[in-house]
Short mmCIF file of C-alpha atoms in Angstrom, two decimals:
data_model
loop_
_atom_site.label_atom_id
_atom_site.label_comp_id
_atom_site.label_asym_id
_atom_site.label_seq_id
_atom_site.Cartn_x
_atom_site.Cartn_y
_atom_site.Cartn_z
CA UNK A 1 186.67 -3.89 80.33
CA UNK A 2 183.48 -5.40 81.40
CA UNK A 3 180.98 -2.80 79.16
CA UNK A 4 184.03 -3.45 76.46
CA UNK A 5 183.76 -6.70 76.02
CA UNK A 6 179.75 -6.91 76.13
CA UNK A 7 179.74 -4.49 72.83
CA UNK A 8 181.98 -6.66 71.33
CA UNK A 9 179.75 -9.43 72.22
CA UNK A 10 176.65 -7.89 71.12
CA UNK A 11 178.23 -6.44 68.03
CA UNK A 12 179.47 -10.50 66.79
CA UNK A 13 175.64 -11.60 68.04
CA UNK A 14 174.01 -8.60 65.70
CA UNK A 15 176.59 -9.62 62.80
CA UNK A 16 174.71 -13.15 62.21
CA UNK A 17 171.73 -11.43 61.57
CA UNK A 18 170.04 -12.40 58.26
CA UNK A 19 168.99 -9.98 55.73
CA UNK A 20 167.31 -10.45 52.45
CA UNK A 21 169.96 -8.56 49.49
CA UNK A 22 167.88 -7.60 45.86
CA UNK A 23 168.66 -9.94 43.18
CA UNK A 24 170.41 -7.89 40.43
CA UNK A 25 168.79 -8.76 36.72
CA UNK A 26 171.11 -7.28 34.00
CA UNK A 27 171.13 -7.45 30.16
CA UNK A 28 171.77 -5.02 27.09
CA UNK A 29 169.20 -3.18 24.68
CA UNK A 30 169.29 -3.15 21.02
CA UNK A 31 171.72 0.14 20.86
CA UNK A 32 173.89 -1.02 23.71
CA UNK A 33 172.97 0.44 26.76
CA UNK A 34 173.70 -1.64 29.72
CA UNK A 35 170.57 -2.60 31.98
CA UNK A 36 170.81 -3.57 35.50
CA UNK A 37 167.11 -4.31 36.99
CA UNK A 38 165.62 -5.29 40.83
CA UNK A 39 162.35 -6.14 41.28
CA UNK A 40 161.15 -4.44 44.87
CA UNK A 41 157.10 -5.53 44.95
CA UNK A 42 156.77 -4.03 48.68
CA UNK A 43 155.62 -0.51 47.09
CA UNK A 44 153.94 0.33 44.26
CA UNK A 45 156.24 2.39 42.86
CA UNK A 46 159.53 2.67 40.35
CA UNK A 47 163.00 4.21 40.50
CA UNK A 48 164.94 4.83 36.78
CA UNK A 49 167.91 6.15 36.78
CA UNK A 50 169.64 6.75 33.47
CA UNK A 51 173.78 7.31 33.80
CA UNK A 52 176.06 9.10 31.79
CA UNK A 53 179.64 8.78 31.21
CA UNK A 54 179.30 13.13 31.40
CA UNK A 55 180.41 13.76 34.64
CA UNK A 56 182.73 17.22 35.35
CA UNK A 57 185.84 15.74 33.61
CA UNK A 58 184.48 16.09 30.61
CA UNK A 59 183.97 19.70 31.03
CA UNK A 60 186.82 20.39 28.98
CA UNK A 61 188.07 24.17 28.66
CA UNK A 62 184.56 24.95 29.94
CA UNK A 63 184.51 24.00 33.76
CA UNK A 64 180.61 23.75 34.74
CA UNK A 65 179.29 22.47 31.00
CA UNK A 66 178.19 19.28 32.17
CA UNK A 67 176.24 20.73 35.92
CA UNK A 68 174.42 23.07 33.73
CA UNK A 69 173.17 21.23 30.67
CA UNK A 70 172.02 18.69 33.47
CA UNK A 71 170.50 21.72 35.36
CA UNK A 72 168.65 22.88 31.60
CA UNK A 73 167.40 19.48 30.49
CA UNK A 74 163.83 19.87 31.83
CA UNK A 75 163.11 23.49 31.36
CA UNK A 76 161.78 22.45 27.97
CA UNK A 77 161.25 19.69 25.16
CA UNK A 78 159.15 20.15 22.06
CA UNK A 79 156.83 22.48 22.47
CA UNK A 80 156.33 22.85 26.26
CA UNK A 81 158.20 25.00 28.33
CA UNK A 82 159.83 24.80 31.70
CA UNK A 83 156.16 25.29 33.94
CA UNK A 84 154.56 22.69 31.18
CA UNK A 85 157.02 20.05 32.15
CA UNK A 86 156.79 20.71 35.81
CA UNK A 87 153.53 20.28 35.60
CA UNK A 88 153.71 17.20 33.30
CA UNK A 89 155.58 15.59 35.90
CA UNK A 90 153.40 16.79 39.21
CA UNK A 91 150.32 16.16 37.24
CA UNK A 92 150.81 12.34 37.65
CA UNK A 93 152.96 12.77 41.14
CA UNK A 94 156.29 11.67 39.86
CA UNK A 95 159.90 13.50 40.58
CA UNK A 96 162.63 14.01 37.85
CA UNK A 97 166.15 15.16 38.97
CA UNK A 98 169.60 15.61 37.66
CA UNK A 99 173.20 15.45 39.02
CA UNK A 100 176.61 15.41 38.21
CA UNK A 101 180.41 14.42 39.83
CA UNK A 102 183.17 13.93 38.41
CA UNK A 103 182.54 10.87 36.68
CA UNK A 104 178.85 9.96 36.30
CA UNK A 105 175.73 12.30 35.43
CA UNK A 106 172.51 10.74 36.50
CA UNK A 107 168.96 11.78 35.37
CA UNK A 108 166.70 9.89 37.69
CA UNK A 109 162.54 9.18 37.37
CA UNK A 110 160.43 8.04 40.41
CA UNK A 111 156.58 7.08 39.66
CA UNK A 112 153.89 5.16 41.02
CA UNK A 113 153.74 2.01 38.90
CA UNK A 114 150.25 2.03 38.23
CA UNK A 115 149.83 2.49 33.99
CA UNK A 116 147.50 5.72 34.39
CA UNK A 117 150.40 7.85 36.43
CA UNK A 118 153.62 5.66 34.66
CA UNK A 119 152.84 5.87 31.51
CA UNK A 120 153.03 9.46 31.31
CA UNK A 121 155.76 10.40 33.40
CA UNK A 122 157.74 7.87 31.22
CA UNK A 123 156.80 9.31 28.16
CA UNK A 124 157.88 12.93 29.93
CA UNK A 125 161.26 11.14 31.10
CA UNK A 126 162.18 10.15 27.71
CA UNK A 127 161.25 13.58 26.04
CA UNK A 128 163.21 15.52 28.69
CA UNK A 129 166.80 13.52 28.48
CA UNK A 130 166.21 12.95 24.95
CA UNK A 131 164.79 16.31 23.38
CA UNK A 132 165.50 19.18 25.83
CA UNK A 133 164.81 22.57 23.82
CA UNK A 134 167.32 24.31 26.10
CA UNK A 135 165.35 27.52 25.54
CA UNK A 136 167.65 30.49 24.85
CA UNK A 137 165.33 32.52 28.09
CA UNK A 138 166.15 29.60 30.39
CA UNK A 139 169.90 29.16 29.80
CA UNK A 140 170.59 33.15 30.06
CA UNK A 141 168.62 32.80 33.24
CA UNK A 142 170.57 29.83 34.38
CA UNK A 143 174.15 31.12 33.80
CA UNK A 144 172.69 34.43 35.94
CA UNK A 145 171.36 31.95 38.33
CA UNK A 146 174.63 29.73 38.12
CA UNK A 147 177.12 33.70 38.33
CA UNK A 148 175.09 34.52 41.64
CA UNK A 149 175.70 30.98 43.15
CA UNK A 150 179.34 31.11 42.12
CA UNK A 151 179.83 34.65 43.46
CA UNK A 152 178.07 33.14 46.69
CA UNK A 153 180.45 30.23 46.82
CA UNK A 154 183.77 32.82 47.21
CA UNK A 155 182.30 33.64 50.50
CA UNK A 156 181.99 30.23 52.00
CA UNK A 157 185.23 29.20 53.04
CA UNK A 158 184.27 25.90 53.01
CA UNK A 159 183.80 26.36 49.22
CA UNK A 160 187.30 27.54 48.65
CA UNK A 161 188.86 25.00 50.78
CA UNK A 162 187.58 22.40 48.32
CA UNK A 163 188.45 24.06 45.52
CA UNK A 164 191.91 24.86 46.23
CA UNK A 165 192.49 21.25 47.20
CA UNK A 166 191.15 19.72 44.22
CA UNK A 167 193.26 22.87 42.00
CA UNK A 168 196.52 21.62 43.50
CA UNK A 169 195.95 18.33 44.19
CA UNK A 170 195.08 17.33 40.82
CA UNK A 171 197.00 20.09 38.74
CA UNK A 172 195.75 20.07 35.00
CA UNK A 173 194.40 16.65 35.22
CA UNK A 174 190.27 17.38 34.73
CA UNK A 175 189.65 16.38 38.29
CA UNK A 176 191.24 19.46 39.22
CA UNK A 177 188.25 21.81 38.07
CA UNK A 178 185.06 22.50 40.31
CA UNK A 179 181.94 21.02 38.99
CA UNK A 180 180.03 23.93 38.99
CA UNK A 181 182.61 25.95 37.17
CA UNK A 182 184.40 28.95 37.85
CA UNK A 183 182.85 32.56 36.89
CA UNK A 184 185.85 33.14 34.15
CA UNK A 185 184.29 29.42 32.78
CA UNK A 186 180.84 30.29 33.29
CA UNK A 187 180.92 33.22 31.05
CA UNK A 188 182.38 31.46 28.28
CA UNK A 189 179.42 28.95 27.74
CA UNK A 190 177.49 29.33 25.21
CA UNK A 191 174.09 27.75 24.28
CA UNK A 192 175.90 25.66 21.30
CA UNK A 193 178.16 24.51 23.95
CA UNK A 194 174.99 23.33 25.70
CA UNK A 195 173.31 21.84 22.85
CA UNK A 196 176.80 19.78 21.37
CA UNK A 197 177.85 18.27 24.77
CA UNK A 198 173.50 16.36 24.73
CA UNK A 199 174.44 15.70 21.45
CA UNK A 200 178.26 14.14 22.29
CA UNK A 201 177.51 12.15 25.67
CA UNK A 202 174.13 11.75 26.15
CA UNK A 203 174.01 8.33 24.03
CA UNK A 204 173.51 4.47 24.31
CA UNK A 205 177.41 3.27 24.30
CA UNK A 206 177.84 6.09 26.96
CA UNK A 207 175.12 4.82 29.29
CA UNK A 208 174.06 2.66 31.99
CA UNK A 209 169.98 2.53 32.98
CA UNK A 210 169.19 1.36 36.28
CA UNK A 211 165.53 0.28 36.86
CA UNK A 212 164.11 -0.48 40.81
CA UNK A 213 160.89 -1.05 42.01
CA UNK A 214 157.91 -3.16 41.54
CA UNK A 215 157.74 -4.10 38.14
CA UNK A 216 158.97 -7.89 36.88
CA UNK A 217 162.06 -8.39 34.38
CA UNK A 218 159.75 -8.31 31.83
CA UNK A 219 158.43 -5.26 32.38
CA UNK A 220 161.28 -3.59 32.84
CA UNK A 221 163.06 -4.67 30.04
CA UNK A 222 159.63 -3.20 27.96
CA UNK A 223 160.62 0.51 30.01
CA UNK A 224 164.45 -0.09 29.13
CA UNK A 225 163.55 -0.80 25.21
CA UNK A 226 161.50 2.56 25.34
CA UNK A 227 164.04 4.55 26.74
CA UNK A 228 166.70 3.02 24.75
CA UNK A 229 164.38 3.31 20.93
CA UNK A 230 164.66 7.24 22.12
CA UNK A 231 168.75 7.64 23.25
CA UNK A 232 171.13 7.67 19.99
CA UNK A 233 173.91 5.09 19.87
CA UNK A 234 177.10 7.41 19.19
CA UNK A 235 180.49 6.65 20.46
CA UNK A 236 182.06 5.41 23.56
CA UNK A 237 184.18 7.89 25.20
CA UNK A 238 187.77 7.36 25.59
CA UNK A 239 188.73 6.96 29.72
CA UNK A 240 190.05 9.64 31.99
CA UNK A 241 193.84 9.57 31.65
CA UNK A 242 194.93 8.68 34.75
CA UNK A 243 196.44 11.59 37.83
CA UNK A 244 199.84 12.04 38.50
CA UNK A 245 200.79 11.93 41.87
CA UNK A 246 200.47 14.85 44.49
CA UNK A 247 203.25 17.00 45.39
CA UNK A 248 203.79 17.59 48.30
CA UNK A 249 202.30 21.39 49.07
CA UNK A 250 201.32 23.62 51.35
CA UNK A 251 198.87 26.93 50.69
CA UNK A 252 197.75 29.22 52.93
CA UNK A 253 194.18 31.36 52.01
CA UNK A 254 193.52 34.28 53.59
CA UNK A 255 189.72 34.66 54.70
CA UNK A 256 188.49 36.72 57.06
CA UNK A 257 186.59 34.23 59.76
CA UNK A 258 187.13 33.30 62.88
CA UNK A 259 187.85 29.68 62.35
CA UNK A 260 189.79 28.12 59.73
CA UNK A 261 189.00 25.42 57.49
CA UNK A 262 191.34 23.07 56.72
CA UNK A 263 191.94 19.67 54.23
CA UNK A 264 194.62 17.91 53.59
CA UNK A 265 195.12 14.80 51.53
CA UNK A 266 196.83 13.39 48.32
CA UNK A 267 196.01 10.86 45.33
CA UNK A 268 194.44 8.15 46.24
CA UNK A 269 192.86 4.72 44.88
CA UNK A 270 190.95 3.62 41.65
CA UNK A 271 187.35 2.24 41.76
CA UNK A 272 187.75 -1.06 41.91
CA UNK A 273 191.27 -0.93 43.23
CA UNK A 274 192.01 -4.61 45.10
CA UNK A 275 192.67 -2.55 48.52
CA UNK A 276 189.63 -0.76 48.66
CA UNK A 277 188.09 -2.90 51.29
CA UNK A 278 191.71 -2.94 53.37
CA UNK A 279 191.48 1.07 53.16
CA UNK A 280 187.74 1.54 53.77
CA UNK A 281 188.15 -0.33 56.87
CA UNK A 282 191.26 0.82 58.17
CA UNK A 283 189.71 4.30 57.71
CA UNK A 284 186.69 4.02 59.39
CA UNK A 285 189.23 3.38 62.36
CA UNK A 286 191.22 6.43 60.98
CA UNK A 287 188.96 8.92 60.32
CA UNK A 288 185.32 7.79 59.09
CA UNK A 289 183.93 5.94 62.45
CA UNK A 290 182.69 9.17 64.28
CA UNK A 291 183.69 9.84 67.55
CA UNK A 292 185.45 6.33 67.71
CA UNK A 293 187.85 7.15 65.24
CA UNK A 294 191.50 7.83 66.46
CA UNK A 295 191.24 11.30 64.51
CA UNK A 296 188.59 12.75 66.69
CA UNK A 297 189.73 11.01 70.00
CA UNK A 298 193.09 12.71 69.38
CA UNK A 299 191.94 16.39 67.71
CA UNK A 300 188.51 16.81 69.73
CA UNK A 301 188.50 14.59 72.90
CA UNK A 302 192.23 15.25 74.03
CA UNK A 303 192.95 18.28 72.67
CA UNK A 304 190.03 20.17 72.15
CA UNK A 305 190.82 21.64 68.66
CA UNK A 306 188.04 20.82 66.74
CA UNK A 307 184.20 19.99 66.62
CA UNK A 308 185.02 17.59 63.93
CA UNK A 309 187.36 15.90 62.08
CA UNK A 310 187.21 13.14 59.60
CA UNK A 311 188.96 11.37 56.78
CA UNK A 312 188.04 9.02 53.48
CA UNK A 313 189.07 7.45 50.20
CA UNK A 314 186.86 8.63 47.70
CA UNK A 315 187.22 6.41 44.41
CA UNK A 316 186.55 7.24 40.62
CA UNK A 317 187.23 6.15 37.24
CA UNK A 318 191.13 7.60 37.84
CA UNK A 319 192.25 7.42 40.95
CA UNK A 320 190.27 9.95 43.42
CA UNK A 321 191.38 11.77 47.04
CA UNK A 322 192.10 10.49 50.39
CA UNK A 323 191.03 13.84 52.23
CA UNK A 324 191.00 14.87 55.99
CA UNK A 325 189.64 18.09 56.67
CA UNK A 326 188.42 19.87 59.85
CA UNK A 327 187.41 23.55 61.15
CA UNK A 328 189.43 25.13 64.05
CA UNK A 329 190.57 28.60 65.85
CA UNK A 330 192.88 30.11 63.46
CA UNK A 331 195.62 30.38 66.72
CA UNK A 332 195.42 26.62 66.47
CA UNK A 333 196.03 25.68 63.25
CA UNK A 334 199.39 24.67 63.73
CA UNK A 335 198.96 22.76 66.27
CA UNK A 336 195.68 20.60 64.65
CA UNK A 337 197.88 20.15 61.35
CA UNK A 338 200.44 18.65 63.76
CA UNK A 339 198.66 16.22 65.56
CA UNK A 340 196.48 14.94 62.33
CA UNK A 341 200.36 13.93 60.54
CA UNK A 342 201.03 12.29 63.93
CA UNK A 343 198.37 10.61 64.06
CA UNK A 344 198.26 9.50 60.58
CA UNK A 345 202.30 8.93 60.56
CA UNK A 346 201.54 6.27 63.69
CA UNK A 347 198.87 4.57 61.74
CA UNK A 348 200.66 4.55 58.32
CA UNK A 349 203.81 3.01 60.47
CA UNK A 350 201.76 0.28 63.17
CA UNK A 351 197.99 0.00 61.59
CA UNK A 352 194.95 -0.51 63.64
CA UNK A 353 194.97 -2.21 67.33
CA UNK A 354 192.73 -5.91 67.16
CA UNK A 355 190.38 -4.56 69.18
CA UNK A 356 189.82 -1.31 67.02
CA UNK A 357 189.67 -3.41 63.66
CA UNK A 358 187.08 -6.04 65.64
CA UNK A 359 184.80 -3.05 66.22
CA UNK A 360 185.07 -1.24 63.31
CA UNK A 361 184.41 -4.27 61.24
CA UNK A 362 181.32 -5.33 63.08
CA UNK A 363 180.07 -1.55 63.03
CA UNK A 364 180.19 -1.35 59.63
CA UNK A 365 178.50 -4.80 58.91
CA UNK A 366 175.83 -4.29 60.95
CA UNK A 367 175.47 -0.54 59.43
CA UNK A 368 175.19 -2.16 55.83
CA UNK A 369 171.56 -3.17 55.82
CA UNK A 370 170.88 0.54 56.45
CA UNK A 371 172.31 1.48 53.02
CA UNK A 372 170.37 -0.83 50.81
CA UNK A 373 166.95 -0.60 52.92
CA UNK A 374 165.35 1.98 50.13
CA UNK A 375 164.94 1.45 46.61
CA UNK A 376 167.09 4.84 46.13
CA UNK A 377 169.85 3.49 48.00
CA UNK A 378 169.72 0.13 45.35
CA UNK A 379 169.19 2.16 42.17
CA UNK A 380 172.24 4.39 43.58
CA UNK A 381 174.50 1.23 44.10
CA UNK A 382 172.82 -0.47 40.82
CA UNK A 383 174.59 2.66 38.72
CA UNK A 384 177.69 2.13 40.64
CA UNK A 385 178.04 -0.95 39.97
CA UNK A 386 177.20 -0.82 36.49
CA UNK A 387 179.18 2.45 35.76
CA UNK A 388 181.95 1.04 37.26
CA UNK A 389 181.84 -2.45 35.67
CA UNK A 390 181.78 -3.84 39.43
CA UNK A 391 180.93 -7.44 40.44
CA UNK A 392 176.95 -8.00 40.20
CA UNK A 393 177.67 -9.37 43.75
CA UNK A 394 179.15 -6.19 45.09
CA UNK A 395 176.40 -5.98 47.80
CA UNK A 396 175.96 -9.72 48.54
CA UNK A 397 179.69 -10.07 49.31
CA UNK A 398 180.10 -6.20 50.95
CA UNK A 399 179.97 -8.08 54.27
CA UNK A 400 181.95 -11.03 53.80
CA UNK A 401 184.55 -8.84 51.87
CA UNK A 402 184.63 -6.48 55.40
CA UNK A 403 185.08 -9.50 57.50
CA UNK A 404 188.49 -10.82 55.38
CA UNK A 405 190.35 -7.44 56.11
CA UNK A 406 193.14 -8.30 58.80
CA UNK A 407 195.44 -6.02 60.47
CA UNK A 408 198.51 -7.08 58.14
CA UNK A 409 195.70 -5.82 54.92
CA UNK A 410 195.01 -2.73 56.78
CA UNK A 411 198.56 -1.74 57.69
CA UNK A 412 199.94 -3.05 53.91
CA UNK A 413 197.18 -1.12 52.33
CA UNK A 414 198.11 2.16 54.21
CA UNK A 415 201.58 1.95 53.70
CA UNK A 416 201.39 1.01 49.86
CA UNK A 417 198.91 4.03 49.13
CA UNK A 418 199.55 6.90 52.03
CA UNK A 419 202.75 8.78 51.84
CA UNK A 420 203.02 12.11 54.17
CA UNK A 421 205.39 13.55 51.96
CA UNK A 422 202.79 13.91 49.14
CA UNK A 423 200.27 15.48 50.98
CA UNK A 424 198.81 18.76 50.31
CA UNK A 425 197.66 20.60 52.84
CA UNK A 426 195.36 23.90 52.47
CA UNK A 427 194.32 26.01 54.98
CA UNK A 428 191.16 29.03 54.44
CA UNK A 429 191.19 32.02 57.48
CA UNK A 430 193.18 34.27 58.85
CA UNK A 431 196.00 34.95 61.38
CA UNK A 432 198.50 32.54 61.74
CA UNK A 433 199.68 30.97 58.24
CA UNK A 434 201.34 27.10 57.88
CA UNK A 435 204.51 27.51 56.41
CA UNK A 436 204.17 27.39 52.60
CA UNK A 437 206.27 26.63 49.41
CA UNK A 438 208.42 29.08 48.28
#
């Protein structure tokens, strides 16, 4: 009780520690594209990150589209080729990358800020999102490279765990299909396809530019104007219809391994949904706090059944999973599967204990400095929070927003959005099988 009550103690003294949050500059270009700027003058460098509304659901018929015309855009522009931009880019010591979920695509710039490296690697930048060749050499070499990795990916069984969840969870809604695309998909893309989804969602009313580093308001909004002069306008893109709920459902995939991989979940919430705070807390307790969450306590310290074992909301435009997944024995499936309902049924039905909700709540204030102590973590929550339309004051008010959640939230908020009879359940190994639909 003693050692108890001096974490507690030391956890309240640590929360009234005061730490400096970036100021968050925003505005719009000519064309429309939404700017969201921090100045960070402790290193001389700059983070751009230019967001899409092109994530996977807007693959289409053609699961994968989006990952690879992200994965093509700098393997050419104008007349230089893939080892010309590359070298472009290394010449003055800056990075360009590309990603994708379901949502959001993100082509990101870091550079020194000094004019004789920036300017260039800028000028590369723009040329790159804006002009990619997408050589006919590079994109057969791509879709081999992209058929190899896919062909790869049906031997992980952690692959085809996620898969399957996402396939059944989400049915036909475009959440349902694997960013990287299936082989059947990956066969069907074309070059044109390539070339007409740059052309349909990589413009202005479609994007959000994030700018962090050490370069004033000013200057930034001189980088944003020449990024912007280069991006078309086009047209907004209608929103995501919205998922249906899960059903409840139960699959069993055969794989030969000695342990099983298993994830279970349903629907969950909405970015920006009023109970994400409520849920994010009352999870971390749940499933997302390590090895003081109730989940691993119950499946790995009592019981022994797994390594790990974790749970989370994960929020999108529509609303995205709550998933718990773990690996175990195939012999104890069963049993793992059991105790993770009864441990979620108990905290669906009673919530948190004070004491659990004190901790958790301090842990993950004190924890928060750590995610917005690099400029990458601020450009990554700058395109959040512009992507997402969320309060400019998002990280100022994280804290104070953790600190409101009470047991009544917590248990309300669980009970209003977690149903066990939803769930879907998946399980990738061998030997013994849950029982599944008929």
């Amino acid at each position: 009780m003693f050692i108890r009550s001096t974490i507690v103690f030391f956890f309240l003294c640590m929360s009234s520690a005061v730490y400096a949050l970036p100021e968050i500059n925003t505005w719009a270009t000519d064309n429309g594209i939404k700017v969201l700027h921090v100045n960070s003058p402790e290193l001389p460098m700059i983070d751009i990150a230019l967001t899409f509304d092109a994530g996977s659901a807007r693959d289409n018929e053609l699961a994968g589209l989006s990952s690879m015309t992200h994965g093509l855009l700098d393997k050419g522009t104008g007349k230089l080729d893939a080892d010309d931009v590359a070298s472009r880019f290394e010449d003055v010591g800056a990075q360009f990358s590309a990603n994708v979920d379901l949502d959001r695509s993100s082509v990101t710039l870091r550079s020194l800020t000094d004019d004789e490296f920036f300017n260039d690697a800028l000028t590369m930048f723009i040329k790159v999102v804006s002009n990619p060749s997408f050589p006919e050499r590079d994109f057969d070499r791509e879709k081999k490279r992209l058929l190899i990795a896919l062909e790869d990916s049906d031997q992980r069984p952690s692959d085809i765990v996620g898969r399957k969840f996402s396939e059944l969870l989400y049915q036909q809604h475009p959440y349902a299909q694997p960013r990287s695309g299936t082989k059947e998909s990956a066969n069907k893309i074309t070059l044109k396809d390539i070339k007409q989804f740059h052309k349909n969602y990589f413009v202005a009313t479609n994007s959000i530019l994030a700018i962090v580093g050490d370069v004033s308001q000013k200057q930034a909004k001189v980088i944003a104007n020449k990024i912007s002069a280069s991006i078309p306008t086009g047209n907004a893109q209608e929103r995501i219809k919205a998922a249906k709920p899960s059903v409840e459902t139960k699959q069993h995939v055969d794989f030969p391994s000695q342990q099983s991989h298993v994830r279970m979940g349903q629907i969950g919430i909405e970015r920006g949904n009023p109970d994400y705070f409520n849920l994010y807390v009352g999870n971390h307790i749940l499933g997302g706090g390590g090895f003081t969450s109730r989940l691993v306590k119950e499946v790995r310290s009592k019981r022994g059944l797994s390594y790990s074992v974790y749970s989370y909301f994960l929020p999108y435009e529509q609303s995205g999973p709550f998933m718990l997944g773990l690996q175990t024995r195939s012999d104890q499936v069963t049993e793992a599967i059991q105790v993770c309902n009864e441990v979620l049924a108990e905290f669906i039905e009673n919530g948190p204990t004070q004491e659990e909700l004190t901790l958790s709540k301090q842990n993950i204030m004190n924890g928060f400095p750590l995610r917005v102590d690099s400029n990458r973590d601020i450009l990554g929550y700058l395109s959040l929070i512009g992507y997402y339309d969320l309060p400019l004051t998002y990280l100022n008010d994280f804290n104070s927003n953790i600190e409101k959640v009470t047991l009544e939230d917590v248990k309300q908020a669980f009970r209003k959005h977690l149903d066990l009879d939803t769930f879907v359940t998946v399980v990738v190994g061998s030997e013994q099988k849950p029982e599944e639909d008929a």
